[in-house]
């Protein structure tokens, strides 16, 4: 058992034990444990290694203050769209995230790709 768990290490379980049982033996999950890809009912086999990943902190990009370089770290945003965002905010402060769709070149599909990576 490795990762975001209180007591990582090697554990001996009874045959047909699940990941849930292993977690109970190895102590509670840490606060930053990402269990979204863990199947707690999965039956373990001999010598299985279970790794509980950590939630990665995502740095949000501010629509109202980000530099062109910061905006370009967003998926689908290149130099020209980054400049359009900067030009837009010089005349209009972003009041909502959806307002970015007013910038030429940013439609619903691109907005859906970046909405969890941006803030005001």
PDB file of C-alpha atoms in Angstrom:
ATOM      1  CA  UNK A   1       0.000   0.000   0.000  1.00  0.00           C
ATOM      2  CA  UNK A   2       1.434   3.360  -1.097  1.00  0.00           C
ATOM      3  CA  UNK A   3       0.353   6.931  -1.569  1.00  0.00           C
ATOM      4  CA  UNK A   4      -2.117   9.124   0.302  1.00  0.00           C
ATOM      5  CA  UNK A   5      -2.724   6.740   3.195  1.00  0.00           C
ATOM      6  CA  UNK A   6      -1.828   7.172   6.857  1.00  0.00           C
ATOM      7  CA  UNK A   7       0.253   3.966   7.185  1.00  0.00           C
ATOM      8  CA  UNK A   8       1.749   2.869   3.843  1.00  0.00           C
ATOM      9  CA  UNK A   9       3.460  -0.493   3.878  1.00  0.00           C
ATOM     10  CA  UNK A  10       3.146  -4.213   3.202  1.00  0.00           C
ATOM     11  CA  UNK A  11       0.041  -5.971   4.523  1.00  0.00           C
ATOM     12  CA  UNK A  12      -1.049  -9.590   4.636  1.00  0.00           C
ATOM     13  CA  UNK A  13      -4.729 -10.145   3.930  1.00  0.00           C
ATOM     14  CA  UNK A  14      -6.986 -13.146   3.731  1.00  0.00           C
ATOM     15  CA  UNK A  15      -7.708 -14.524   0.266  1.00  0.00           C
ATOM     16  CA  UNK A  16     -10.453 -12.633  -1.646  1.00  0.00           C
ATOM     17  CA  UNK A  17      -9.959  -9.422   0.341  1.00  0.00           C
ATOM     18  CA  UNK A  18     -10.893  -6.128  -1.263  1.00  0.00           C
ATOM     19  CA  UNK A  19      -9.125  -2.794  -1.509  1.00  0.00           C
ATOM     20  CA  UNK A  20     -11.611  -1.533   1.074  1.00  0.00           C
ATOM     21  CA  UNK A  21     -10.303  -4.106   3.581  1.00  0.00           C
ATOM     22  CA  UNK A  22      -6.709  -3.076   2.841  1.00  0.00           C
ATOM     23  CA  UNK A  23      -7.538   0.575   3.465  1.00  0.00           C
ATOM     24  CA  UNK A  24      -9.136  -0.324   6.806  1.00  0.00           C
ATOM     25  CA  UNK A  25      -5.957  -2.165   7.808  1.00  0.00           C
ATOM     26  CA  UNK A  26      -3.552   0.548   6.698  1.00  0.00           C
ATOM     27  CA  UNK A  27      -5.261   3.414   8.441  1.00  0.00           C
ATOM     28  CA  UNK A  28      -7.456   6.173   7.123  1.00  0.00           C
ATOM     29  CA  UNK A  29      -6.943   7.897   3.810  1.00  0.00           C
ATOM     30  CA  UNK A  30      -5.234  11.275   3.958  1.00  0.00           C
ATOM     31  CA  UNK A  31      -7.297  14.409   3.298  1.00  0.00           C
ATOM     32  CA  UNK A  32      -5.693  14.860  -0.120  1.00  0.00           C
ATOM     33  CA  UNK A  33      -6.440  11.282  -1.273  1.00  0.00           C
ATOM     34  CA  UNK A  34      -7.974  11.065  -4.738  1.00  0.00           C
ATOM     35  CA  UNK A  35     -10.252   8.016  -4.707  1.00  0.00           C
ATOM     36  CA  UNK A  36     -12.035   8.823  -7.965  1.00  0.00           C
ATOM     37  CA  UNK A  37     -10.252   6.005  -9.809  1.00  0.00           C
ATOM     38  CA  UNK A  38     -10.243   3.457  -6.956  1.00  0.00           C
ATOM     39  CA  UNK A  39     -12.625   0.491  -7.035  1.00  0.00           C
ATOM     40  CA  UNK A  40     -13.077  -0.279  -3.338  1.00  0.00           C
ATOM     41  CA  UNK A  41     -14.677  -3.659  -4.100  1.00  0.00           C
ATOM     42  CA  UNK A  42     -11.794  -4.861  -6.311  1.00  0.00           C
ATOM     43  CA  UNK A  43     -10.507  -8.225  -5.053  1.00  0.00           C
ATOM     44  CA  UNK A  44      -6.754  -8.180  -4.521  1.00  0.00           C
ATOM     45  CA  UNK A  45      -4.360 -10.811  -5.817  1.00  0.00           C
ATOM     46  CA  UNK A  46      -1.070 -11.954  -4.262  1.00  0.00           C
ATOM     47  CA  UNK A  47       1.632  -9.258  -4.497  1.00  0.00           C
ATOM     48  CA  UNK A  48      -0.740  -6.528  -5.743  1.00  0.00           C
ATOM     49  CA  UNK A  49       0.445  -2.987  -5.118  1.00  0.00           C
ATOM     50  CA  UNK A  50      -2.256  -0.423  -4.392  1.00  0.00           C
ATOM     51  CA  UNK A  51      -1.377   3.245  -4.825  1.00  0.00           C
ATOM     52  CA  UNK A  52      -3.804   5.897  -3.591  1.00  0.00           C
ATOM     53  CA  UNK A  53      -3.014   9.017  -5.651  1.00  0.00           C
ATOM     54  CA  UNK A  54      -3.002  12.521  -4.222  1.00  0.00           C
ATOM     55  CA  UNK A  55      -5.254  15.283  -5.471  1.00  0.00           C
ATOM     56  CA  UNK A  56      -3.128  17.723  -7.395  1.00  0.00           C
ATOM     57  CA  UNK A  57      -3.810  21.327  -6.539  1.00  0.00           C
ATOM     58  CA  UNK A  58      -4.847  23.191  -9.643  1.00  0.00           C
ATOM     59  CA  UNK A  59      -3.732  26.784 -10.004  1.00  0.00           C
ATOM     60  CA  UNK A  60      -6.644  28.750 -11.401  1.00  0.00           C
ATOM     61  CA  UNK A  61      -5.959  31.366 -14.055  1.00  0.00           C
ATOM     62  CA  UNK A  62      -7.585  34.745 -13.409  1.00  0.00           C
ATOM     63  CA  UNK A  63      -9.389  36.146 -16.434  1.00  0.00           C
ATOM     64  CA  UNK A  64      -9.050  39.657 -15.030  1.00  0.00           C
ATOM     65  CA  UNK A  65      -5.320  39.651 -14.255  1.00  0.00           C
ATOM     66  CA  UNK A  66      -3.484  36.785 -16.001  1.00  0.00           C
ATOM     67  CA  UNK A  67      -0.627  37.527 -18.355  1.00  0.00           C
ATOM     68  CA  UNK A  68      -0.663  36.289 -21.940  1.00  0.00           C
ATOM     69  CA  UNK A  69       1.750  33.506 -20.965  1.00  0.00           C
ATOM     70  CA  UNK A  70      -0.515  32.370 -18.109  1.00  0.00           C
ATOM     71  CA  UNK A  71      -3.590  32.393 -20.363  1.00  0.00           C
ATOM     72  CA  UNK A  72      -1.724  30.266 -22.904  1.00  0.00           C
ATOM     73  CA  UNK A  73      -1.349  27.482 -20.326  1.00  0.00           C
ATOM     74  CA  UNK A  74      -5.085  26.882 -20.737  1.00  0.00           C
ATOM     75  CA  UNK A  75      -6.052  24.173 -23.251  1.00  0.00           C
ATOM     76  CA  UNK A  76      -6.922  25.632 -26.646  1.00  0.00           C
ATOM     77  CA  UNK A  77      -5.692  29.154 -25.836  1.00  0.00           C
ATOM     78  CA  UNK A  78      -2.854  30.342 -28.044  1.00  0.00           C
ATOM     79  CA  UNK A  79      -1.200  33.743 -28.367  1.00  0.00           C
ATOM     80  CA  UNK A  80      -3.966  35.322 -30.462  1.00  0.00           C
ATOM     81  CA  UNK A  81      -6.873  34.266 -28.223  1.00  0.00           C
ATOM     82  CA  UNK A  82      -4.844  35.219 -25.133  1.00  0.00           C
ATOM     83  CA  UNK A  83      -4.392  38.696 -26.607  1.00  0.00           C
ATOM     84  CA  UNK A  84      -8.132  38.924 -27.384  1.00  0.00           C
ATOM     85  CA  UNK A  85      -8.902  38.103 -23.740  1.00  0.00           C
ATOM     86  CA  UNK A  86      -6.504  40.842 -22.584  1.00  0.00           C
ATOM     87  CA  UNK A  87      -7.979  43.333 -25.081  1.00  0.00           C
ATOM     88  CA  UNK A  88     -11.520  42.431 -23.983  1.00  0.00           C
ATOM     89  CA  UNK A  89     -10.805  42.925 -20.285  1.00  0.00           C
ATOM     90  CA  UNK A  90      -9.262  46.347 -20.910  1.00  0.00           C
ATOM     91  CA  UNK A  91     -12.765  47.511 -21.871  1.00  0.00           C
ATOM     92  CA  UNK A  92     -14.888  45.095 -19.794  1.00  0.00           C
ATOM     93  CA  UNK A  93     -14.050  43.542 -16.448  1.00  0.00           C
ATOM     94  CA  UNK A  94     -15.096  39.897 -16.408  1.00  0.00           C
ATOM     95  CA  UNK A  95     -18.055  39.598 -14.035  1.00  0.00           C
ATOM     96  CA  UNK A  96     -18.802  35.901 -14.721  1.00  0.00           C
ATOM     97  CA  UNK A  97     -16.800  33.026 -16.134  1.00  0.00           C
ATOM     98  CA  UNK A  98     -19.348  32.582 -18.931  1.00  0.00           C
ATOM     99  CA  UNK A  99     -18.566  36.106 -20.125  1.00  0.00           C
ATOM    100  CA  UNK A 100     -15.352  34.751 -21.684  1.00  0.00           C
ATOM    101  CA  UNK A 101     -17.557  33.338 -24.450  1.00  0.00           C
ATOM    102  CA  UNK A 102     -17.957  36.958 -25.612  1.00  0.00           C
ATOM    103  CA  UNK A 103     -14.311  36.844 -26.715  1.00  0.00           C
ATOM    104  CA  UNK A 104     -14.001  35.955 -30.412  1.00  0.00           C
ATOM    105  CA  UNK A 105     -12.797  32.373 -30.814  1.00  0.00           C
ATOM    106  CA  UNK A 106     -14.137  31.069 -27.500  1.00  0.00           C
ATOM    107  CA  UNK A 107     -17.307  29.074 -27.919  1.00  0.00           C
ATOM    108  CA  UNK A 108     -19.150  26.592 -25.754  1.00  0.00           C
ATOM    109  CA  UNK A 109     -16.730  23.702 -26.469  1.00  0.00           C
ATOM    110  CA  UNK A 110     -13.599  25.667 -25.566  1.00  0.00           C
ATOM    111  CA  UNK A 111     -15.334  27.182 -22.541  1.00  0.00           C
ATOM    112  CA  UNK A 112     -16.151  23.668 -21.288  1.00  0.00           C
ATOM    113  CA  UNK A 113     -12.455  22.709 -21.590  1.00  0.00           C
ATOM    114  CA  UNK A 114     -11.230  25.674 -19.518  1.00  0.00           C
ATOM    115  CA  UNK A 115     -14.080  26.487 -17.106  1.00  0.00           C
ATOM    116  CA  UNK A 116     -12.572  24.440 -14.250  1.00  0.00           C
ATOM    117  CA  UNK A 117      -9.188  26.109 -14.731  1.00  0.00           C
ATOM    118  CA  UNK A 118     -10.248  29.764 -14.657  1.00  0.00           C
ATOM    119  CA  UNK A 119     -11.446  32.269 -12.074  1.00  0.00           C
ATOM    120  CA  UNK A 120     -12.300  35.970 -12.008  1.00  0.00           C
TER     121      UNK A 120
END
